[in-house]
Amino acid sequence: MMEVMSIQHHTTSNSNPVRRMDEPFPLKLHRLLEDVQNTPQSEILAWDPDGRSFTIFQPKGFAESIMGQYFRQTKYKSFQRQMNLYGT
């Protein structure tokens, strides 16, 4: 199942795949999307062409191989709930 989510797309300066617990969820998500851009992981999730939203093409792959590097939660449903807190 593919899922499209929306987030503002702005450029970041210094991307680091190490988890930053003090960083707010939207910033972590933005950094994640910037980090996977132009990598093999962009087959799992990527910015949409308009740059205003993103799509998770492989929710299971996202939860298993990417989420733990950026977020405390490792379950996809928890990620969805977090997204809902930000009105997406």
Coordinates of N, CA, C and O in Angstrom, one line a residue:
M1 N 0.8 -1.2 0.0 CA 0.0 0.0 0.0 C 0.9 1.2 0.0 O 1.8 1.4 0.8
M2 N 0.6 2.1 -0.9 CA 1.4 3.4 -1.0 C 0.6 4.5 -0.2 O -0.6 4.5 -0.3
E3 N 1.4 5.3 0.5 CA 0.7 6.4 1.2 C 1.4 7.7 0.9 O 2.6 7.8 0.9
V4 N 0.6 8.7 0.7 CA 1.1 10.0 0.4 C 0.8 10.9 1.6 O -0.3 10.9 2.1
M5 N 1.9 11.6 2.0 CA 1.8 12.5 3.1 C 2.3 13.8 2.7 O 3.1 13.9 1.9
S6 N 1.8 14.9 3.4 CA 2.2 16.2 3.0 C 3.1 16.9 4.1 O 2.9 16.7 5.3
I7 N 4.1 17.6 3.6 CA 4.9 18.4 4.5 C 5.6 19.5 3.7 O 5.8 19.4 2.5
Q8 N 5.9 20.6 4.4 CA 6.5 21.7 3.7 C 8.0 21.3 3.4 O 8.6 20.6 4.1
H9 N 8.4 21.6 2.2 CA 9.7 21.2 1.7 C 10.6 22.5 1.6 O 10.4 23.4 0.9
H10 N 11.6 22.5 2.5 CA 12.6 23.6 2.5 C 14.0 22.9 2.5 O 14.1 21.8 2.9
T11 N 15.0 23.6 2.0 CA 16.3 23.0 2.0 C 16.9 23.0 3.4 O 16.6 23.9 4.2
T12 N 17.7 22.0 3.6 CA 18.5 22.0 4.9 C 19.9 22.1 4.6 O 20.4 21.8 3.5
S13 N 20.7 22.4 5.6 CA 22.1 22.6 5.3 C 22.9 21.3 5.6 O 23.6 20.8 4.7
N14 N 22.9 20.8 6.8 CA 23.7 19.7 7.2 C 22.9 18.5 7.5 O 22.4 18.4 8.6
S15 N 22.9 17.5 6.7 CA 22.2 16.3 6.9 C 23.0 15.2 7.6 O 24.2 15.0 7.2
N16 N 22.5 14.6 8.7 CA 23.2 13.6 9.4 C 22.2 12.5 9.8 O 21.3 12.8 10.5
P17 N 22.5 11.3 9.3 CA 21.5 10.2 9.6 C 21.5 9.7 11.0 O 20.7 8.9 11.4
V18 N 22.3 10.3 11.9 CA 22.2 9.9 13.3 C 21.0 10.6 14.0 O 20.7 11.7 13.8
R19 N 20.3 9.8 14.8 CA 19.1 10.3 15.5 C 19.4 11.4 16.4 O 20.4 11.4 17.1
R20 N 18.6 12.4 16.3 CA 18.7 13.6 17.3 C 17.4 13.6 18.0 O 16.4 14.1 17.5
M21 N 17.4 13.2 19.3 CA 16.2 13.1 20.1 C 15.6 14.5 20.4 O 14.4 14.6 20.6
D22 N 16.4 15.5 20.4 CA 15.9 16.8 20.8 C 15.3 17.6 19.6 O 14.7 18.6 19.7
E23 N 15.5 17.0 18.4 CA 15.0 17.6 17.2 C 13.5 17.3 17.0 O 13.0 16.2 17.2
P24 N 12.6 18.4 16.8 CA 11.2 18.1 16.6 C 10.9 17.2 15.4 O 11.6 17.1 14.4
F25 N 9.8 16.5 15.5 CA 9.4 15.5 14.5 C 9.4 16.0 13.1 O 10.0 15.4 12.2
P26 N 8.8 17.2 12.8 CA 8.9 17.7 11.4 C 10.3 17.9 10.9 O 10.5 17.6 9.7
L27 N 11.2 18.3 11.7 CA 12.6 18.6 11.3 C 13.3 17.2 11.0 O 14.0 17.1 10.0
K28 N 13.0 16.2 11.9 CA 13.6 14.9 11.6 C 13.1 14.3 10.3 O 13.8 13.8 9.5
L29 N 11.8 14.5 10.1 CA 11.2 14.0 8.9 C 11.7 14.7 7.6 O 12.1 14.0 6.6
H30 N 11.9 15.9 7.7 CA 12.5 16.7 6.6 C 13.9 16.2 6.3 O 14.3 16.0 5.2
R31 N 14.7 16.1 7.4 CA 16.1 15.7 7.2 C 16.1 14.3 6.6 O 16.9 14.0 5.7
L32 N 15.2 13.4 7.1 CA 15.2 12.0 6.5 C 14.9 12.1 5.0 O 15.6 11.4 4.2
L33 N 13.9 12.9 4.6 CA 13.6 12.9 3.2 C 14.7 13.5 2.4 O 15.0 13.1 1.3
E34 N 15.4 14.5 2.9 CA 16.6 15.0 2.2 C 17.7 14.0 2.1 O 18.4 13.9 1.1
D35 N 17.9 13.2 3.2 CA 19.0 12.3 3.2 C 18.8 11.1 2.2 O 19.7 10.7 1.6
V36 N 17.5 10.7 2.0 CA 17.3 9.6 1.1 C 17.2 10.0 -0.3 O 17.2 9.2 -1.2
Q37 N 17.1 11.3 -0.6 CA 17.0 11.8 -1.9 C 18.2 11.3 -2.7 O 19.3 11.4 -2.3
N38 N 18.0 10.8 -3.9 CA 19.0 10.4 -4.8 C 19.9 9.2 -4.2 O 21.1 9.1 -4.5
T39 N 19.2 8.4 -3.4 CA 19.9 7.2 -2.9 C 19.0 6.0 -3.2 O 17.8 6.2 -3.6
P40 N 19.4 4.8 -3.1 CA 18.5 3.6 -3.3 C 17.3 3.6 -2.3 O 16.3 3.1 -2.7
Q41 N 17.4 4.3 -1.2 CA 16.3 4.3 -0.3 C 15.1 5.2 -0.8 O 14.0 5.1 -0.3
S42 N 15.4 6.0 -1.9 CA 14.3 6.7 -2.4 C 13.3 5.9 -3.1 O 12.2 6.3 -3.5
E43 N 13.6 4.6 -3.2 CA 12.6 3.6 -3.7 C 11.6 3.3 -2.6 O 10.5 2.7 -2.8
I44 N 12.0 3.6 -1.4 CA 11.1 3.3 -0.2 C 10.2 4.5 0.1 O 9.0 4.4 0.4
L45 N 10.8 5.7 0.1 CA 10.0 6.9 0.3 C 10.8 8.0 -0.4 O 12.0 8.0 -0.6
A46 N 10.0 9.0 -0.9 CA 10.6 10.1 -1.6 C 9.7 11.3 -1.6 O 8.5 11.2 -1.5
W47 N 10.3 12.5 -1.9 CA 9.5 13.7 -2.1 C 8.7 13.5 -3.4 O 9.1 12.8 -4.3
D48 N 7.4 14.0 -3.5 CA 6.7 14.0 -4.7 C 7.2 15.1 -5.6 O 7.9 16.0 -5.1
P49 N 6.9 15.0 -6.9 CA 7.5 16.0 -7.9 C 7.2 17.4 -7.5 O 8.1 18.3 -7.8
D50 N 6.1 17.7 -6.9 CA 5.8 19.1 -6.5 C 6.6 19.6 -5.3 O 6.6 20.8 -5.0
G51 N 7.3 18.7 -4.6 CA 8.1 19.1 -3.4 C 7.3 19.5 -2.2 O 7.8 19.9 -1.2
R52 N 6.0 19.3 -2.3 CA 5.1 19.7 -1.1 C 4.6 18.6 -0.3 O 4.0 18.8 0.7
S53 N 4.8 17.4 -0.8 CA 4.4 16.2 -0.1 C 5.4 15.1 -0.4 O 6.3 15.2 -1.2
F54 N 5.2 14.0 0.3 CA 6.1 12.8 0.0 C 5.2 11.6 0.0 O 4.1 11.5 0.5
T55 N 5.8 10.5 -0.5 CA 5.1 9.2 -0.6 C 6.0 8.1 0.0 O 7.2 8.1 -0.3
I56 N 5.3 7.3 0.8 CA 6.0 6.1 1.3 C 5.5 5.0 0.4 O 4.4 4.5 0.5
F57 N 6.4 4.5 -0.4 CA 6.1 3.4 -1.4 C 6.1 2.1 -0.7 O 5.4 1.2 -1.2
Q58 N 6.9 1.9 0.3 CA 7.1 0.6 0.9 C 7.0 0.8 2.4 O 8.1 0.9 3.1
P59 N 5.8 0.9 3.0 CA 5.7 1.1 4.5 C 6.5 0.1 5.3 O 7.1 0.5 6.3
K60 N 6.5 -1.2 4.9 CA 7.2 -2.2 5.7 C 8.7 -1.9 5.6 O 9.4 -2.0 6.7
G61 N 9.2 -1.6 4.5 CA 10.7 -1.3 4.3 C 11.0 -0.1 5.0 O 12.1 0.0 5.6
F62 N 10.2 0.9 5.0 CA 10.4 2.1 5.8 C 10.5 1.9 7.3 O 11.5 2.3 7.9
A63 N 9.6 1.1 7.8 CA 9.6 0.8 9.2 C 10.8 -0.1 9.6 O 11.4 0.2 10.7
E64 N 11.2 -1.0 8.8 CA 12.2 -1.9 9.1 C 13.6 -1.4 8.9 O 14.5 -1.6 9.7
S65 N 13.8 -0.5 7.9 CA 15.2 -0.1 7.6 C 15.5 1.3 7.7 O 16.7 1.7 7.8
I66 N 14.5 2.2 7.9 CA 14.8 3.6 8.0 C 14.3 4.3 9.3 O 15.0 5.1 9.9
M67 N 13.1 3.9 9.7 CA 12.5 4.6 10.9 C 13.4 4.7 12.1 O 13.6 5.7 12.7
G68 N 14.0 3.6 12.4 CA 14.9 3.5 13.6 C 16.1 4.4 13.6 O 16.6 4.7 14.7
Q69 N 16.5 4.8 12.4 CA 17.7 5.7 12.3 C 17.3 7.1 12.6 O 18.2 7.9 12.9
Y70 N 16.0 7.5 12.6 CA 15.6 8.9 12.7 C 14.6 9.1 13.8 O 14.5 10.2 14.4
F71 N 13.8 8.1 14.2 CA 12.8 8.2 15.2 C 12.9 7.2 16.3 O 13.4 6.1 16.1
R72 N 12.3 7.5 17.4 CA 12.2 6.6 18.6 C 11.3 5.4 18.2 O 11.6 4.3 18.6
Q73 N 10.2 5.8 17.6 CA 9.2 4.7 17.3 C 9.7 3.9 16.1 O 10.4 4.4 15.2
T74 N 9.4 2.6 16.1 CA 9.8 1.7 15.0 C 8.6 1.0 14.4 O 8.8 0.2 13.5
K75 N 7.4 1.4 14.8 CA 6.2 0.8 14.2 C 5.6 1.9 13.3 O 5.4 3.0 13.6
Y76 N 5.2 1.4 12.1 CA 4.6 2.3 11.1 C 3.3 3.0 11.6 O 3.1 4.2 11.4
K77 N 2.5 2.3 12.3 CA 1.3 2.9 12.9 C 1.6 4.1 13.8 O 0.9 5.1 13.9
S78 N 2.7 3.9 14.6 CA 3.1 5.0 15.5 C 3.6 6.2 14.7 O 3.3 7.4 15.0
F79 N 4.3 6.0 13.6 CA 4.7 7.0 12.7 C 3.4 7.7 12.1 O 3.4 9.0 12.1
Q80 N 2.4 7.0 11.7 CA 1.2 7.6 11.2 C 0.5 8.5 12.2 O 0.1 9.6 11.9
R81 N 0.5 8.0 13.5 CA -0.1 8.8 14.5 C 0.6 10.1 14.7 O 0.1 11.1 14.9
Q82 N 2.0 10.0 14.7 CA 2.8 11.2 14.9 C 2.5 12.2 13.7 O 2.4 13.4 13.9
M83 N 2.4 11.7 12.5 CA 2.0 12.5 11.4 C 0.7 13.2 11.6 O 0.5 14.4 11.3
N84 N -0.3 12.5 12.1 CA -1.6 13.0 12.4 C -1.6 14.2 13.4 O -2.4 15.1 13.3
L85 N -0.7 14.1 14.3 CA -0.5 15.2 15.3 C -0.2 16.5 14.6 O -0.5 17.6 15.1
Y86 N 0.4 16.5 13.4 CA 0.8 17.7 12.7 C -0.2 18.0 11.6 O 0.2 18.8 10.7
G87 N -1.3 17.4 11.6 CA -2.4 17.8 10.7 C -2.2 17.3 9.3 O -2.7 17.9 8.4
T88 N -1.5 16.2 9.0 CA -1.3 15.7 7.7 C -2.2 14.6 7.4 O -2.8 14.0 8.3

